[in-house]
Amino acid sequence: MQKIKYCPKCQKQYDINQEKCECGYEFVKLESHEDETVQSTNTKVIVDNVPLWIWAFLAFITESVLGWVFYGMFKNSYPERAKSAKKGAITFYIFVGVVVLITVLYLVLDAKGKIV
């Protein structure tokens, strides 16, 4: 497979070793050990000003359904926020499981007369 790169000005396709485009754009040569690497220049930084614990808390108190909705909405654009919402949803399931386990144990022990 031949490695290619595109000119950001005219969008023409060139061999990875090409140094200059026909339109005059000069490609930046990146150092690499084994394979050539093309660095993206259109990186967009997304700033998340909402603390992560808020998303975990919202996922927890909304009975985890919204936690999974938040996770699905944010997993590509805000991965840390999505991870926090998922943790809140899973925490809710664990909490409910512990409460159900304690309730069942109490009812079983009470039925046997072992709880005063």
PDB file of C-alpha atoms in Angstrom:
ATOM      1  CA  MET A   1       0.000   0.000   0.000  1.00  0.00           C
ATOM      2  CA  GLN A   2       1.454   3.330  -1.060  1.00  0.00           C
ATOM      3  CA  LYS A   3       1.407   6.080   1.540  1.00  0.00           C
ATOM      4  CA  ILE A   4      -0.109   9.369   0.427  1.00  0.00           C
ATOM      5  CA  LYS A   5      -0.762  12.840   1.768  1.00  0.00           C
ATOM      6  CA  TYR A   6      -3.020  15.689   0.725  1.00  0.00           C
ATOM      7  CA  CYS A   7      -2.214  19.350   0.199  1.00  0.00           C
ATOM      8  CA  PRO A   8      -4.226  21.454   2.702  1.00  0.00           C
ATOM      9  CA  LYS A   9      -4.533  24.302   0.176  1.00  0.00           C
ATOM     10  CA  CYS A  10      -5.618  22.584  -3.043  1.00  0.00           C
ATOM     11  CA  GLN A  11      -6.528  19.094  -1.694  1.00  0.00           C
ATOM     12  CA  LYS A  12      -4.442  17.301  -4.334  1.00  0.00           C
ATOM     13  CA  GLN A  13      -3.053  13.881  -3.509  1.00  0.00           C
ATOM     14  CA  TYR A  14       0.729  13.358  -3.404  1.00  0.00           C
ATOM     15  CA  ASP A  15       3.262  10.692  -2.546  1.00  0.00           C
ATOM     16  CA  ILE A  16       4.360  10.797   1.097  1.00  0.00           C
ATOM     17  CA  ASN A  17       7.889  11.864   0.058  1.00  0.00           C
ATOM     18  CA  GLN A  18       6.731  14.887  -1.975  1.00  0.00           C
ATOM     19  CA  GLU A  19       8.191  18.107  -0.549  1.00  0.00           C
ATOM     20  CA  LYS A  20       6.248  20.781  -2.449  1.00  0.00           C
ATOM     21  CA  CYS A  21       2.789  20.988  -4.026  1.00  0.00           C
ATOM     22  CA  GLU A  22       2.067  22.409  -7.490  1.00  0.00           C
ATOM     23  CA  CYS A  23       0.146  25.243  -5.820  1.00  0.00           C
ATOM     24  CA  GLY A  24       3.272  26.301  -3.912  1.00  0.00           C
ATOM     25  CA  TYR A  25       2.514  24.767  -0.521  1.00  0.00           C
ATOM     26  CA  GLU A  26       5.606  23.251   1.119  1.00  0.00           C
ATOM     27  CA  PHE A  27       5.009  20.109   3.136  1.00  0.00           C
ATOM     28  CA  VAL A  28       6.600  19.853   6.576  1.00  0.00           C
ATOM     29  CA  LYS A  29       8.917  16.871   6.876  1.00  0.00           C
ATOM     30  CA  LEU A  30       8.287  15.002  10.117  1.00  0.00           C
ATOM     31  CA  GLU A  31      10.985  12.841  11.643  1.00  0.00           C
ATOM     32  CA  SER A  32      10.090   9.216  12.291  1.00  0.00           C
ATOM     33  CA  HIS A  33      11.915   6.021  13.090  1.00  0.00           C
ATOM     34  CA  GLU A  34      10.058   3.459  10.994  1.00  0.00           C
ATOM     35  CA  ASP A  35       6.959   4.880   9.332  1.00  0.00           C
ATOM     36  CA  GLU A  36       6.234   8.359   8.089  1.00  0.00           C
ATOM     37  CA  THR A  37       3.736  10.286  10.177  1.00  0.00           C
ATOM     38  CA  VAL A  38       1.439  12.994   8.907  1.00  0.00           C
ATOM     39  CA  GLN A  39       0.476  15.411  11.635  1.00  0.00           C
ATOM     40  CA  SER A  40      -3.028  16.865  11.640  1.00  0.00           C
ATOM     41  CA  THR A  41      -3.201  20.644  11.867  1.00  0.00           C
ATOM     42  CA  ASN A  42      -6.959  20.944  12.294  1.00  0.00           C
ATOM     43  CA  THR A  43      -7.139  19.807  15.914  1.00  0.00           C
ATOM     44  CA  LYS A  44      -9.939  21.400  17.903  1.00  0.00           C
ATOM     45  CA  VAL A  45      -9.571  21.573  21.678  1.00  0.00           C
ATOM     46  CA  ILE A  46     -12.853  21.232  23.553  1.00  0.00           C
ATOM     47  CA  VAL A  47     -12.889  22.749  27.024  1.00  0.00           C
ATOM     48  CA  ASP A  48     -15.241  21.116  29.515  1.00  0.00           C
ATOM     49  CA  ASN A  49     -16.023  23.554  32.321  1.00  0.00           C
ATOM     50  CA  VAL A  50     -18.459  21.278  34.175  1.00  0.00           C
ATOM     51  CA  PRO A  51     -16.916  19.244  37.030  1.00  0.00           C
ATOM     52  CA  LEU A  52     -16.994  15.505  36.324  1.00  0.00           C
ATOM     53  CA  TRP A  53     -18.618  14.615  39.642  1.00  0.00           C
ATOM     54  CA  ILE A  54     -21.754  16.491  38.551  1.00  0.00           C
ATOM     55  CA  TRP A  55     -22.269  14.091  35.639  1.00  0.00           C
ATOM     56  CA  ALA A  56     -21.712  11.075  37.898  1.00  0.00           C
ATOM     57  CA  PHE A  57     -24.160  12.507  40.459  1.00  0.00           C
ATOM     58  CA  LEU A  58     -26.806  13.254  37.803  1.00  0.00           C
ATOM     59  CA  ALA A  59     -26.427   9.745  36.402  1.00  0.00           C
ATOM     60  CA  PHE A  60     -26.809   8.305  39.905  1.00  0.00           C
ATOM     61  CA  ILE A  61     -29.902  10.259  40.980  1.00  0.00           C
ATOM     62  CA  THR A  62     -31.756   9.794  37.700  1.00  0.00           C
ATOM     63  CA  GLU A  63     -31.864   6.039  38.232  1.00  0.00           C
ATOM     64  CA  SER A  64     -29.028   5.421  35.791  1.00  0.00           C
ATOM     65  CA  VAL A  65     -31.189   5.602  32.664  1.00  0.00           C
ATOM     66  CA  LEU A  66     -30.024   9.140  31.970  1.00  0.00           C
ATOM     67  CA  GLY A  67     -26.508   8.070  32.902  1.00  0.00           C
ATOM     68  CA  TRP A  68     -26.432   5.764  29.903  1.00  0.00           C
ATOM     69  CA  VAL A  69     -28.048   8.483  27.769  1.00  0.00           C
ATOM     70  CA  PHE A  70     -25.351  10.952  28.886  1.00  0.00           C
ATOM     71  CA  TYR A  71     -22.703   8.333  28.113  1.00  0.00           C
ATOM     72  CA  GLY A  72     -24.037   7.833  24.599  1.00  0.00           C
ATOM     73  CA  MET A  73     -24.277  11.573  23.964  1.00  0.00           C
ATOM     74  CA  PHE A  74     -20.822  12.493  25.251  1.00  0.00           C
ATOM     75  CA  LYS A  75     -18.614   9.470  24.452  1.00  0.00           C
ATOM     76  CA  ASN A  76     -17.135  11.038  21.299  1.00  0.00           C
ATOM     77  CA  SER A  77     -17.109  14.755  22.104  1.00  0.00           C
ATOM     78  CA  TYR A  78     -16.432  14.678  25.877  1.00  0.00           C
ATOM     79  CA  PRO A  79     -14.903  11.278  26.756  1.00  0.00           C
ATOM     80  CA  GLU A  80     -14.118  12.189  30.380  1.00  0.00           C
ATOM     81  CA  ARG A  81     -17.678  13.432  30.939  1.00  0.00           C
ATOM     82  CA  ALA A  82     -19.041  10.231  29.385  1.00  0.00           C
ATOM     83  CA  LYS A  83     -16.808   8.098  31.602  1.00  0.00           C
ATOM     84  CA  SER A  84     -18.051   9.971  34.670  1.00  0.00           C
ATOM     85  CA  ALA A  85     -21.707   9.492  33.690  1.00  0.00           C
ATOM     86  CA  LYS A  86     -21.075   5.773  33.136  1.00  0.00           C
ATOM     87  CA  LYS A  87     -19.482   5.497  36.581  1.00  0.00           C
ATOM     88  CA  GLY A  88     -22.556   7.142  38.116  1.00  0.00           C
ATOM     89  CA  ALA A  89     -24.891   4.709  36.358  1.00  0.00           C
ATOM     90  CA  ILE A  90     -22.842   1.678  37.420  1.00  0.00           C
ATOM     91  CA  THR A  91     -22.639   3.018  40.992  1.00  0.00           C
ATOM     92  CA  PHE A  92     -26.437   3.214  41.038  1.00  0.00           C
ATOM     93  CA  TYR A  93     -26.723  -0.441  39.993  1.00  0.00           C
ATOM     94  CA  ILE A  94     -24.268  -1.485  42.710  1.00  0.00           C
ATOM     95  CA  PHE A  95     -26.109   0.617  45.312  1.00  0.00           C
ATOM     96  CA  VAL A  96     -29.489  -0.866  44.376  1.00  0.00           C
ATOM     97  CA  GLY A  97     -27.993  -4.363  44.388  1.00  0.00           C
ATOM     98  CA  VAL A  98     -26.606  -3.897  47.913  1.00  0.00           C
ATOM     99  CA  VAL A  99     -29.924  -2.482  49.183  1.00  0.00           C
ATOM    100  CA  VAL A 100     -31.875  -5.383  47.645  1.00  0.00           C
ATOM    101  CA  LEU A 101     -29.410  -7.913  49.099  1.00  0.00           C
ATOM    102  CA  ILE A 102     -29.676  -6.404  52.587  1.00  0.00           C
ATOM    103  CA  THR A 103     -33.478  -6.295  52.341  1.00  0.00           C
ATOM    104  CA  VAL A 104     -33.724  -9.931  51.227  1.00  0.00           C
ATOM    105  CA  LEU A 105     -31.330 -11.067  53.973  1.00  0.00           C
ATOM    106  CA  TYR A 106     -33.336  -9.141  56.563  1.00  0.00           C
ATOM    107  CA  LEU A 107     -36.620 -10.668  55.380  1.00  0.00           C
ATOM    108  CA  VAL A 108     -35.181 -14.205  55.326  1.00  0.00           C
ATOM    109  CA  LEU A 109     -33.631 -13.881  58.779  1.00  0.00           C
ATOM    110  CA  ASP A 110     -36.783 -12.243  60.163  1.00  0.00           C
ATOM    111  CA  ALA A 111     -38.938 -15.077  58.789  1.00  0.00           C
ATOM    112  CA  LYS A 112     -36.741 -17.609  60.610  1.00  0.00           C
ATOM    113  CA  GLY A 113     -37.041 -15.615  63.829  1.00  0.00           C
ATOM    114  CA  LYS A 114     -33.334 -14.868  64.129  1.00  0.00           C
ATOM    115  CA  ILE A 115     -33.806 -11.087  64.273  1.00  0.00           C
ATOM    116  CA  VAL A 116     -35.221  -9.719  67.507  1.00  0.00           C
TER     117      VAL A 116
END
